[in-house]
Amino acid sequence: MQGKDYLGYSRSKTGQVLHNSETQCRSLGPACSSMKCLKYKKRHCNTITHEERLSIFKKIWTDMSWEQKQIYVASLMEKRETGRKYVKLHNREIELPTDYVKVTREARLKPEPYEVKYMNHTDLMILETKWYIIVSDQEKKAHDPTVTNLREIHYQSEGKIQIKLQFQDELTDLPQRILKKPCMIYHQRLYTDRLKISNKKYDHLQDLKSTLADEVHSFYENLPYE
């Protein structure tokens, strides 16, 4: 409590409690030299003298009781509103699927609320993957020829490329590798109409209307079913 040396307790691997844990006394550390504190004038770290630091250290660790320390620390606290509020579904009225949109937006206020989009069947598309062939040079090594060393280049109709590095040389095939790169294409809508639920599920949802507000009944009554 007073920042002095004391002998504490520890527990051995066998579970035995031992009175053998030495704790050194509290000591005043060096003054703050943080670059951020020097940059921001509101922190005032460099305005506190060594004598003032010693006085505060002695007052806290020697003169104050435990209750006084608690009051002192509490007096330094500043109450602020939390930047992020966590929204719980407990005791929240969820009567329609769109109610989850509001809950999601309220789940975060800073730096800004989540962006939410309520999707329907028109937003679902058929995703088609097409592969494009790309011809690229092989991995380069030290002292390999570069484009500035080319003296002649021939493109064949079948896609082959031949080059000369010296005018007197024969044409040779360009070292190349074939890469396949995927390209995603949204071809068309996956569904032309809303999906239908089973007749049994529709009946169950109608039974739940007795627990819901009257103004939301039409949503469940107009659900497509088969």
PDB file of C-alpha atoms in Angstrom:
ATOM      1  CA  MET A   1       0.000   0.000   0.000  1.00  0.00           C
ATOM      2  CA  GLN A   2       2.904   2.388   0.758  1.00  0.00           C
ATOM      3  CA  GLY A   3       5.164   1.302  -2.086  1.00  0.00           C
ATOM      4  CA  LYS A   4       7.742  -0.375   0.174  1.00  0.00           C
ATOM      5  CA  ASP A   5       9.496  -3.731  -0.175  1.00  0.00           C
ATOM      6  CA  TYR A   6       7.315  -6.631   0.843  1.00  0.00           C
ATOM      7  CA  LEU A   7       7.250 -10.405   0.770  1.00  0.00           C
ATOM      8  CA  GLY A   8       4.304 -11.788  -1.153  1.00  0.00           C
ATOM      9  CA  TYR A   9       2.867 -15.206  -1.829  1.00  0.00           C
ATOM     10  CA  SER A  10       3.352 -17.592  -4.736  1.00  0.00           C
ATOM     11  CA  ARG A  11       2.134 -21.059  -5.629  1.00  0.00           C
ATOM     12  CA  SER A  12       4.458 -23.943  -6.503  1.00  0.00           C
ATOM     13  CA  LYS A  13       3.876 -26.402  -9.347  1.00  0.00           C
ATOM     14  CA  THR A  14       2.446 -28.866  -6.815  1.00  0.00           C
ATOM     15  CA  GLY A  15      -0.093 -26.264  -5.629  1.00  0.00           C
ATOM     16  CA  GLN A  16       1.644 -25.420  -2.367  1.00  0.00           C
ATOM     17  CA  VAL A  17       1.321 -21.772  -1.228  1.00  0.00           C
ATOM     18  CA  LEU A  18       4.707 -20.239  -0.407  1.00  0.00           C
ATOM     19  CA  HIS A  19       5.501 -16.939   1.320  1.00  0.00           C
ATOM     20  CA  ASN A  20       8.618 -16.233  -0.727  1.00  0.00           C
ATOM     21  CA  SER A  21       7.762 -13.718  -3.491  1.00  0.00           C
ATOM     22  CA  GLU A  22       9.927 -10.584  -3.077  1.00  0.00           C
ATOM     23  CA  THR A  23       8.606  -7.325  -4.503  1.00  0.00           C
ATOM     24  CA  GLN A  24      10.854  -4.292  -4.745  1.00  0.00           C
ATOM     25  CA  CYS A  25       9.773  -0.897  -3.489  1.00  0.00           C
ATOM     26  CA  ARG A  26       8.269   1.681  -5.814  1.00  0.00           C
ATOM     27  CA  SER A  27      10.697   4.167  -7.314  1.00  0.00           C
ATOM     28  CA  LEU A  28      10.270   7.326  -9.326  1.00  0.00           C
ATOM     29  CA  GLY A  29      10.973   6.665 -12.987  1.00  0.00           C
ATOM     30  CA  PRO A  30      12.480   9.056 -15.534  1.00  0.00           C
ATOM     31  CA  ALA A  31      10.496  12.013 -16.816  1.00  0.00           C
ATOM     32  CA  CYS A  32       8.449  11.601 -19.986  1.00  0.00           C
ATOM     33  CA  SER A  33      10.460  12.153 -23.169  1.00  0.00           C
ATOM     34  CA  SER A  34       7.860  11.029 -25.698  1.00  0.00           C
ATOM     35  CA  MET A  35       7.979  12.843 -29.036  1.00  0.00           C
ATOM     36  CA  LYS A  36       4.170  12.929 -29.112  1.00  0.00           C
ATOM     37  CA  CYS A  37       4.058  14.675 -25.740  1.00  0.00           C
ATOM     38  CA  LEU A  38       6.554  17.232 -27.040  1.00  0.00           C
ATOM     39  CA  LYS A  39       4.461  17.724 -30.172  1.00  0.00           C
ATOM     40  CA  TYR A  40       1.073  18.167 -28.484  1.00  0.00           C
ATOM     41  CA  LYS A  41       1.126  21.128 -26.087  1.00  0.00           C
ATOM     42  CA  LYS A  42      -2.020  20.026 -24.241  1.00  0.00           C
ATOM     43  CA  ARG A  43      -0.131  17.184 -22.521  1.00  0.00           C
ATOM     44  CA  HIS A  44       2.167  19.553 -20.559  1.00  0.00           C
ATOM     45  CA  CYS A  45       4.638  16.767 -19.714  1.00  0.00           C
ATOM     46  CA  ASN A  46       7.636  19.091 -20.029  1.00  0.00           C
ATOM     47  CA  THR A  47       6.114  21.709 -17.695  1.00  0.00           C
ATOM     48  CA  ILE A  48       6.203  19.444 -14.605  1.00  0.00           C
ATOM     49  CA  THR A  49       9.436  19.893 -12.666  1.00  0.00           C
ATOM     50  CA  HIS A  50      11.389  17.118 -10.984  1.00  0.00           C
ATOM     51  CA  GLU A  51      10.470  18.530  -7.530  1.00  0.00           C
ATOM     52  CA  GLU A  52       6.766  18.438  -8.400  1.00  0.00           C
ATOM     53  CA  ARG A  53       7.080  14.840  -9.570  1.00  0.00           C
ATOM     54  CA  LEU A  54       8.798  13.883  -6.296  1.00  0.00           C
ATOM     55  CA  SER A  55       6.076  15.608  -4.284  1.00  0.00           C
ATOM     56  CA  ILE A  56       3.286  13.768  -6.144  1.00  0.00           C
ATOM     57  CA  PHE A  57       5.126  10.447  -5.832  1.00  0.00           C
ATOM     58  CA  LYS A  58       5.605  10.883  -2.040  1.00  0.00           C
ATOM     59  CA  LYS A  59       2.007  12.043  -1.524  1.00  0.00           C
ATOM     60  CA  ILE A  60       0.541   9.007  -3.305  1.00  0.00           C
ATOM     61  CA  TRP A  61       2.806   6.262  -1.945  1.00  0.00           C
ATOM     62  CA  THR A  62       3.519   7.587   1.572  1.00  0.00           C
ATOM     63  CA  ASP A  63       0.845  10.006   2.729  1.00  0.00           C
ATOM     64  CA  MET A  64      -2.372   8.614   1.247  1.00  0.00           C
ATOM     65  CA  SER A  65      -4.450   5.721   2.526  1.00  0.00           C
ATOM     66  CA  TRP A  66      -5.952   3.181   0.123  1.00  0.00           C
ATOM     67  CA  GLU A  67      -9.349   4.928   0.211  1.00  0.00           C
ATOM     68  CA  GLN A  68      -7.738   8.309  -0.514  1.00  0.00           C
ATOM     69  CA  LYS A  69      -5.885   6.819  -3.482  1.00  0.00           C
ATOM     70  CA  GLN A  70      -9.163   5.518  -4.926  1.00  0.00           C
ATOM     71  CA  ILE A  71     -10.806   8.937  -4.537  1.00  0.00           C
ATOM     72  CA  TYR A  72      -7.797  10.655  -6.110  1.00  0.00           C
ATOM     73  CA  VAL A  73      -7.754   8.392  -9.162  1.00  0.00           C
ATOM     74  CA  ALA A  74     -11.535   8.693  -9.589  1.00  0.00           C
ATOM     75  CA  SER A  75     -11.255  12.497  -9.512  1.00  0.00           C
ATOM     76  CA  LEU A  76      -8.900  12.390 -12.524  1.00  0.00           C
ATOM     77  CA  MET A  77     -11.378  10.473 -14.677  1.00  0.00           C
ATOM     78  CA  GLU A  78     -13.370  12.214 -17.377  1.00  0.00           C
ATOM     79  CA  LYS A  79     -16.629  10.630 -18.436  1.00  0.00           C
ATOM     80  CA  ARG A  80     -17.245  10.494 -22.181  1.00  0.00           C
ATOM     81  CA  GLU A  81     -19.758   8.848 -24.461  1.00  0.00           C
ATOM     82  CA  THR A  82     -18.466   5.681 -26.089  1.00  0.00           C
ATOM     83  CA  GLY A  83     -17.581   5.960 -29.757  1.00  0.00           C
ATOM     84  CA  ARG A  84     -19.105   2.589 -30.602  1.00  0.00           C
ATOM     85  CA  LYS A  85     -22.286   1.182 -29.166  1.00  0.00           C
ATOM     86  CA  TYR A  86     -22.968  -2.520 -29.427  1.00  0.00           C
ATOM     87  CA  VAL A  87     -26.574  -3.203 -30.276  1.00  0.00           C
ATOM     88  CA  LYS A  88     -28.067  -6.329 -28.801  1.00  0.00           C
ATOM     89  CA  LEU A  89     -31.084  -8.140 -30.192  1.00  0.00           C
ATOM     90  CA  HIS A  90     -32.273  -9.013 -26.688  1.00  0.00           C
ATOM     91  CA  ASN A  91     -35.659  -7.369 -26.058  1.00  0.00           C
ATOM     92  CA  ARG A  92     -35.625  -5.796 -29.546  1.00  0.00           C
ATOM     93  CA  GLU A  93     -38.793  -6.080 -31.605  1.00  0.00           C
ATOM     94  CA  ILE A  94     -37.963  -7.884 -34.849  1.00  0.00           C
ATOM     95  CA  GLU A  95     -41.169  -8.235 -36.828  1.00  0.00           C
ATOM     96  CA  LEU A  96     -39.884  -7.885 -40.386  1.00  0.00           C
ATOM     97  CA  PRO A  97     -36.607  -8.805 -42.120  1.00  0.00           C
ATOM     98  CA  THR A  98     -36.062  -5.074 -42.754  1.00  0.00           C
ATOM     99  CA  ASP A  99     -35.809  -4.520 -38.987  1.00  0.00           C
ATOM    100  CA  TYR A 100     -32.321  -6.043 -39.156  1.00  0.00           C
ATOM    101  CA  VAL A 101     -31.268  -3.144 -41.405  1.00  0.00           C
ATOM    102  CA  LYS A 102     -31.815  -0.645 -38.596  1.00  0.00           C
ATOM    103  CA  VAL A 103     -30.094  -2.892 -36.044  1.00  0.00           C
ATOM    104  CA  THR A 104     -27.051  -3.245 -38.296  1.00  0.00           C
ATOM    105  CA  ARG A 105     -26.779   0.508 -38.878  1.00  0.00           C
ATOM    106  CA  GLU A 106     -26.964   1.162 -35.127  1.00  0.00           C
ATOM    107  CA  ALA A 107     -24.246  -1.405 -34.418  1.00  0.00           C
ATOM    108  CA  ARG A 108     -21.579   1.216 -35.220  1.00  0.00           C
ATOM    109  CA  LEU A 109     -21.782   4.989 -34.997  1.00  0.00           C
ATOM    110  CA  LYS A 110     -18.131   6.016 -35.459  1.00  0.00           C
ATOM    111  CA  PRO A 111     -16.347   6.612 -37.714  1.00  0.00           C
ATOM    112  CA  GLU A 112     -19.658   6.162 -39.529  1.00  0.00           C
ATOM    113  CA  PRO A 113     -22.597   3.713 -39.495  1.00  0.00           C
ATOM    114  CA  TYR A 114     -22.371   0.523 -41.528  1.00  0.00           C
ATOM    115  CA  GLU A 115     -23.677   0.797 -45.065  1.00  0.00           C
ATOM    116  CA  VAL A 116     -26.558  -1.658 -45.401  1.00  0.00           C
ATOM    117  CA  LYS A 117     -28.389  -2.778 -48.488  1.00  0.00           C
ATOM    118  CA  TYR A 118     -31.565  -4.817 -48.254  1.00  0.00           C
ATOM    119  CA  MET A 119     -31.353  -7.307 -51.108  1.00  0.00           C
ATOM    120  CA  ASN A 120     -34.066  -9.104 -53.037  1.00  0.00           C
ATOM    121  CA  HIS A 121     -34.192 -11.634 -55.863  1.00  0.00           C
ATOM    122  CA  THR A 122     -33.312  -9.016 -58.524  1.00  0.00           C
ATOM    123  CA  ASP A 123     -29.855  -8.544 -56.953  1.00  0.00           C
ATOM    124  CA  LEU A 124     -28.817 -12.180 -57.435  1.00  0.00           C
ATOM    125  CA  MET A 125     -26.963 -12.773 -60.674  1.00  0.00           C
ATOM    126  CA  ILE A 126     -25.500 -15.796 -62.459  1.00  0.00           C
ATOM    127  CA  LEU A 127     -21.746 -15.568 -62.125  1.00  0.00           C
ATOM    128  CA  GLU A 128     -19.876 -16.860 -65.158  1.00  0.00           C
ATOM    129  CA  THR A 129     -16.108 -17.312 -65.196  1.00  0.00           C
ATOM    130  CA  LYS A 130     -14.154 -16.869 -68.411  1.00  0.00           C
ATOM    131  CA  TRP A 131     -10.453 -17.531 -68.739  1.00  0.00           C
ATOM    132  CA  TYR A 132      -8.214 -15.266 -70.768  1.00  0.00           C
ATOM    133  CA  ILE A 133      -4.888 -16.448 -72.140  1.00  0.00           C
ATOM    134  CA  ILE A 134      -1.998 -14.088 -71.411  1.00  0.00           C
ATOM    135  CA  VAL A 135       1.443 -14.488 -72.896  1.00  0.00           C
ATOM    136  CA  SER A 136       4.214 -13.131 -70.683  1.00  0.00           C
ATOM    137  CA  ASP A 137       7.970 -13.369 -70.494  1.00  0.00           C
ATOM    138  CA  GLN A 138       9.572 -15.979 -68.328  1.00  0.00           C
ATOM    139  CA  GLU A 139      11.037 -14.950 -65.009  1.00  0.00           C
ATOM    140  CA  LYS A 140      14.066 -12.763 -65.581  1.00  0.00           C
ATOM    141  CA  LYS A 141      17.553 -13.610 -64.414  1.00  0.00           C
ATOM    142  CA  ALA A 142      20.662 -11.496 -64.121  1.00  0.00           C
ATOM    143  CA  HIS A 143      22.230 -10.562 -67.501  1.00  0.00           C
ATOM    144  CA  ASP A 144      19.252 -11.926 -69.482  1.00  0.00           C
ATOM    145  CA  PRO A 145      18.511 -10.076 -72.765  1.00  0.00           C
ATOM    146  CA  THR A 146      16.010  -7.254 -72.558  1.00  0.00           C
ATOM    147  CA  VAL A 147      13.809  -5.531 -75.138  1.00  0.00           C
ATOM    148  CA  THR A 148      16.622  -3.147 -76.017  1.00  0.00           C
ATOM    149  CA  ASN A 149      18.636  -6.152 -77.297  1.00  0.00           C
ATOM    150  CA  LEU A 150      16.024  -7.065 -79.934  1.00  0.00           C
ATOM    151  CA  ARG A 151      17.079  -6.660 -83.546  1.00  0.00           C
ATOM    152  CA  GLU A 152      14.170  -8.385 -85.261  1.00  0.00           C
ATOM    153  CA  ILE A 153      10.783  -9.771 -84.200  1.00  0.00           C
ATOM    154  CA  HIS A 154       8.285 -11.937 -86.115  1.00  0.00           C
ATOM    155  CA  TYR A 155       4.664 -12.704 -85.155  1.00  0.00           C
ATOM    156  CA  GLN A 156       3.297 -15.977 -86.540  1.00  0.00           C
ATOM    157  CA  SER A 157      -0.402 -16.526 -87.258  1.00  0.00           C
ATOM    158  CA  GLU A 158      -0.565 -19.434 -84.786  1.00  0.00           C
ATOM    159  CA  GLY A 159       0.545 -17.153 -81.962  1.00  0.00           C
ATOM    160  CA  LYS A 160       4.240 -18.002 -81.982  1.00  0.00           C
ATOM    161  CA  ILE A 161       6.714 -15.144 -81.598  1.00  0.00           C
ATOM    162  CA  GLN A 162      10.261 -15.387 -83.009  1.00  0.00           C
ATOM    163  CA  ILE A 163      13.116 -12.976 -82.385  1.00  0.00           C
ATOM    164  CA  LYS A 164      16.718 -12.139 -83.329  1.00  0.00           C
ATOM    165  CA  LEU A 165      19.212 -10.654 -80.906  1.00  0.00           C
ATOM    166  CA  GLN A 166      21.817 -10.224 -83.668  1.00  0.00           C
ATOM    167  CA  PHE A 167      21.125  -9.535 -87.316  1.00  0.00           C
ATOM    168  CA  GLN A 168      23.237 -12.481 -88.421  1.00  0.00           C
ATOM    169  CA  ASP A 169      21.397 -14.909 -86.069  1.00  0.00           C
ATOM    170  CA  GLU A 170      18.624 -17.277 -87.051  1.00  0.00           C
ATOM    171  CA  LEU A 171      15.095 -16.643 -85.822  1.00  0.00           C
ATOM    172  CA  THR A 172      14.455 -18.332 -82.466  1.00  0.00           C
ATOM    173  CA  ASP A 173      11.269 -18.771 -80.475  1.00  0.00           C
ATOM    174  CA  LEU A 174      10.689 -16.137 -77.821  1.00  0.00           C
ATOM    175  CA  PRO A 175      10.842 -17.752 -74.357  1.00  0.00           C
ATOM    176  CA  GLN A 176       7.357 -17.286 -73.000  1.00  0.00           C
ATOM    177  CA  ARG A 177       4.886 -18.748 -70.596  1.00  0.00           C
ATOM    178  CA  ILE A 178       1.129 -19.020 -70.911  1.00  0.00           C
ATOM    179  CA  LEU A 179      -0.961 -17.692 -68.055  1.00  0.00           C
ATOM    180  CA  LYS A 180      -4.665 -18.083 -67.523  1.00  0.00           C
ATOM    181  CA  LYS A 181      -6.450 -15.200 -65.844  1.00  0.00           C
ATOM    182  CA  PRO A 182     -10.065 -15.498 -64.678  1.00  0.00           C
ATOM    183  CA  CYS A 183     -12.584 -12.791 -65.475  1.00  0.00           C
ATOM    184  CA  MET A 184     -15.924 -12.788 -63.668  1.00  0.00           C
ATOM    185  CA  ILE A 185     -18.917 -11.848 -65.798  1.00  0.00           C
ATOM    186  CA  TYR A 186     -22.404 -11.292 -64.423  1.00  0.00           C
ATOM    187  CA  HIS A 187     -24.387 -12.817 -67.216  1.00  0.00           C
ATOM    188  CA  GLN A 188     -28.042 -12.568 -66.203  1.00  0.00           C
ATOM    189  CA  ARG A 189     -30.349 -12.605 -63.217  1.00  0.00           C
ATOM    190  CA  LEU A 190     -30.485 -15.817 -61.275  1.00  0.00           C
ATOM    191  CA  TYR A 191     -34.215 -15.528 -60.497  1.00  0.00           C
ATOM    192  CA  THR A 192     -36.927 -13.805 -62.481  1.00  0.00           C
ATOM    193  CA  ASP A 193     -39.457 -13.887 -59.625  1.00  0.00           C
ATOM    194  CA  ARG A 194     -39.458 -14.138 -55.860  1.00  0.00           C
ATOM    195  CA  LEU A 195     -38.807 -17.643 -54.544  1.00  0.00           C
ATOM    196  CA  LYS A 196     -41.814 -19.422 -53.157  1.00  0.00           C
ATOM    197  CA  ILE A 197     -41.883 -20.936 -49.694  1.00  0.00           C
ATOM    198  CA  SER A 198     -43.626 -24.196 -48.907  1.00  0.00           C
ATOM    199  CA  ASN A 199     -47.306 -24.230 -48.066  1.00  0.00           C
ATOM    200  CA  LYS A 200     -46.473 -25.568 -44.586  1.00  0.00           C
ATOM    201  CA  LYS A 201     -44.086 -22.730 -43.806  1.00  0.00           C
ATOM    202  CA  TYR A 202     -46.628 -20.206 -45.076  1.00  0.00           C
ATOM    203  CA  ASP A 203     -49.241 -21.567 -42.661  1.00  0.00           C
ATOM    204  CA  HIS A 204     -46.794 -21.399 -39.768  1.00  0.00           C
ATOM    205  CA  LEU A 205     -46.025 -17.751 -40.531  1.00  0.00           C
ATOM    206  CA  GLN A 206     -49.723 -16.948 -40.577  1.00  0.00           C
ATOM    207  CA  ASP A 207     -50.025 -18.442 -37.099  1.00  0.00           C
ATOM    208  CA  LEU A 208     -47.276 -16.102 -35.889  1.00  0.00           C
ATOM    209  CA  LYS A 209     -49.253 -13.024 -36.936  1.00  0.00           C
ATOM    210  CA  SER A 210     -51.100 -13.095 -33.630  1.00  0.00           C
ATOM    211  CA  THR A 211     -47.854 -12.062 -31.906  1.00  0.00           C
ATOM    212  CA  LEU A 212     -47.084  -9.237 -34.361  1.00  0.00           C
ATOM    213  CA  ALA A 213     -48.424  -5.728 -34.877  1.00  0.00           C
ATOM    214  CA  ASP A 214     -51.368  -5.419 -37.278  1.00  0.00           C
ATOM    215  CA  GLU A 215     -49.459  -3.135 -39.669  1.00  0.00           C
ATOM    216  CA  VAL A 216     -46.969  -5.880 -40.579  1.00  0.00           C
ATOM    217  CA  HIS A 217     -49.521  -8.622 -41.288  1.00  0.00           C
ATOM    218  CA  SER A 218     -49.723  -7.754 -44.991  1.00  0.00           C
ATOM    219  CA  PHE A 219     -46.046  -8.686 -45.483  1.00  0.00           C
ATOM    220  CA  TYR A 220     -46.668 -12.263 -44.356  1.00  0.00           C
ATOM    221  CA  GLU A 221     -50.008 -12.527 -46.139  1.00  0.00           C
ATOM    222  CA  ASN A 222     -48.428 -11.576 -49.503  1.00  0.00           C
ATOM    223  CA  LEU A 223     -45.548 -14.061 -49.335  1.00  0.00           C
ATOM    224  CA  PRO A 224     -45.506 -16.309 -52.442  1.00  0.00           C
ATOM    225  CA  TYR A 225     -45.969 -19.991 -51.597  1.00  0.00           C
ATOM    226  CA  GLU A 226     -46.646 -23.306 -53.259  1.00  0.00           C
TER     227      GLU A 226
END
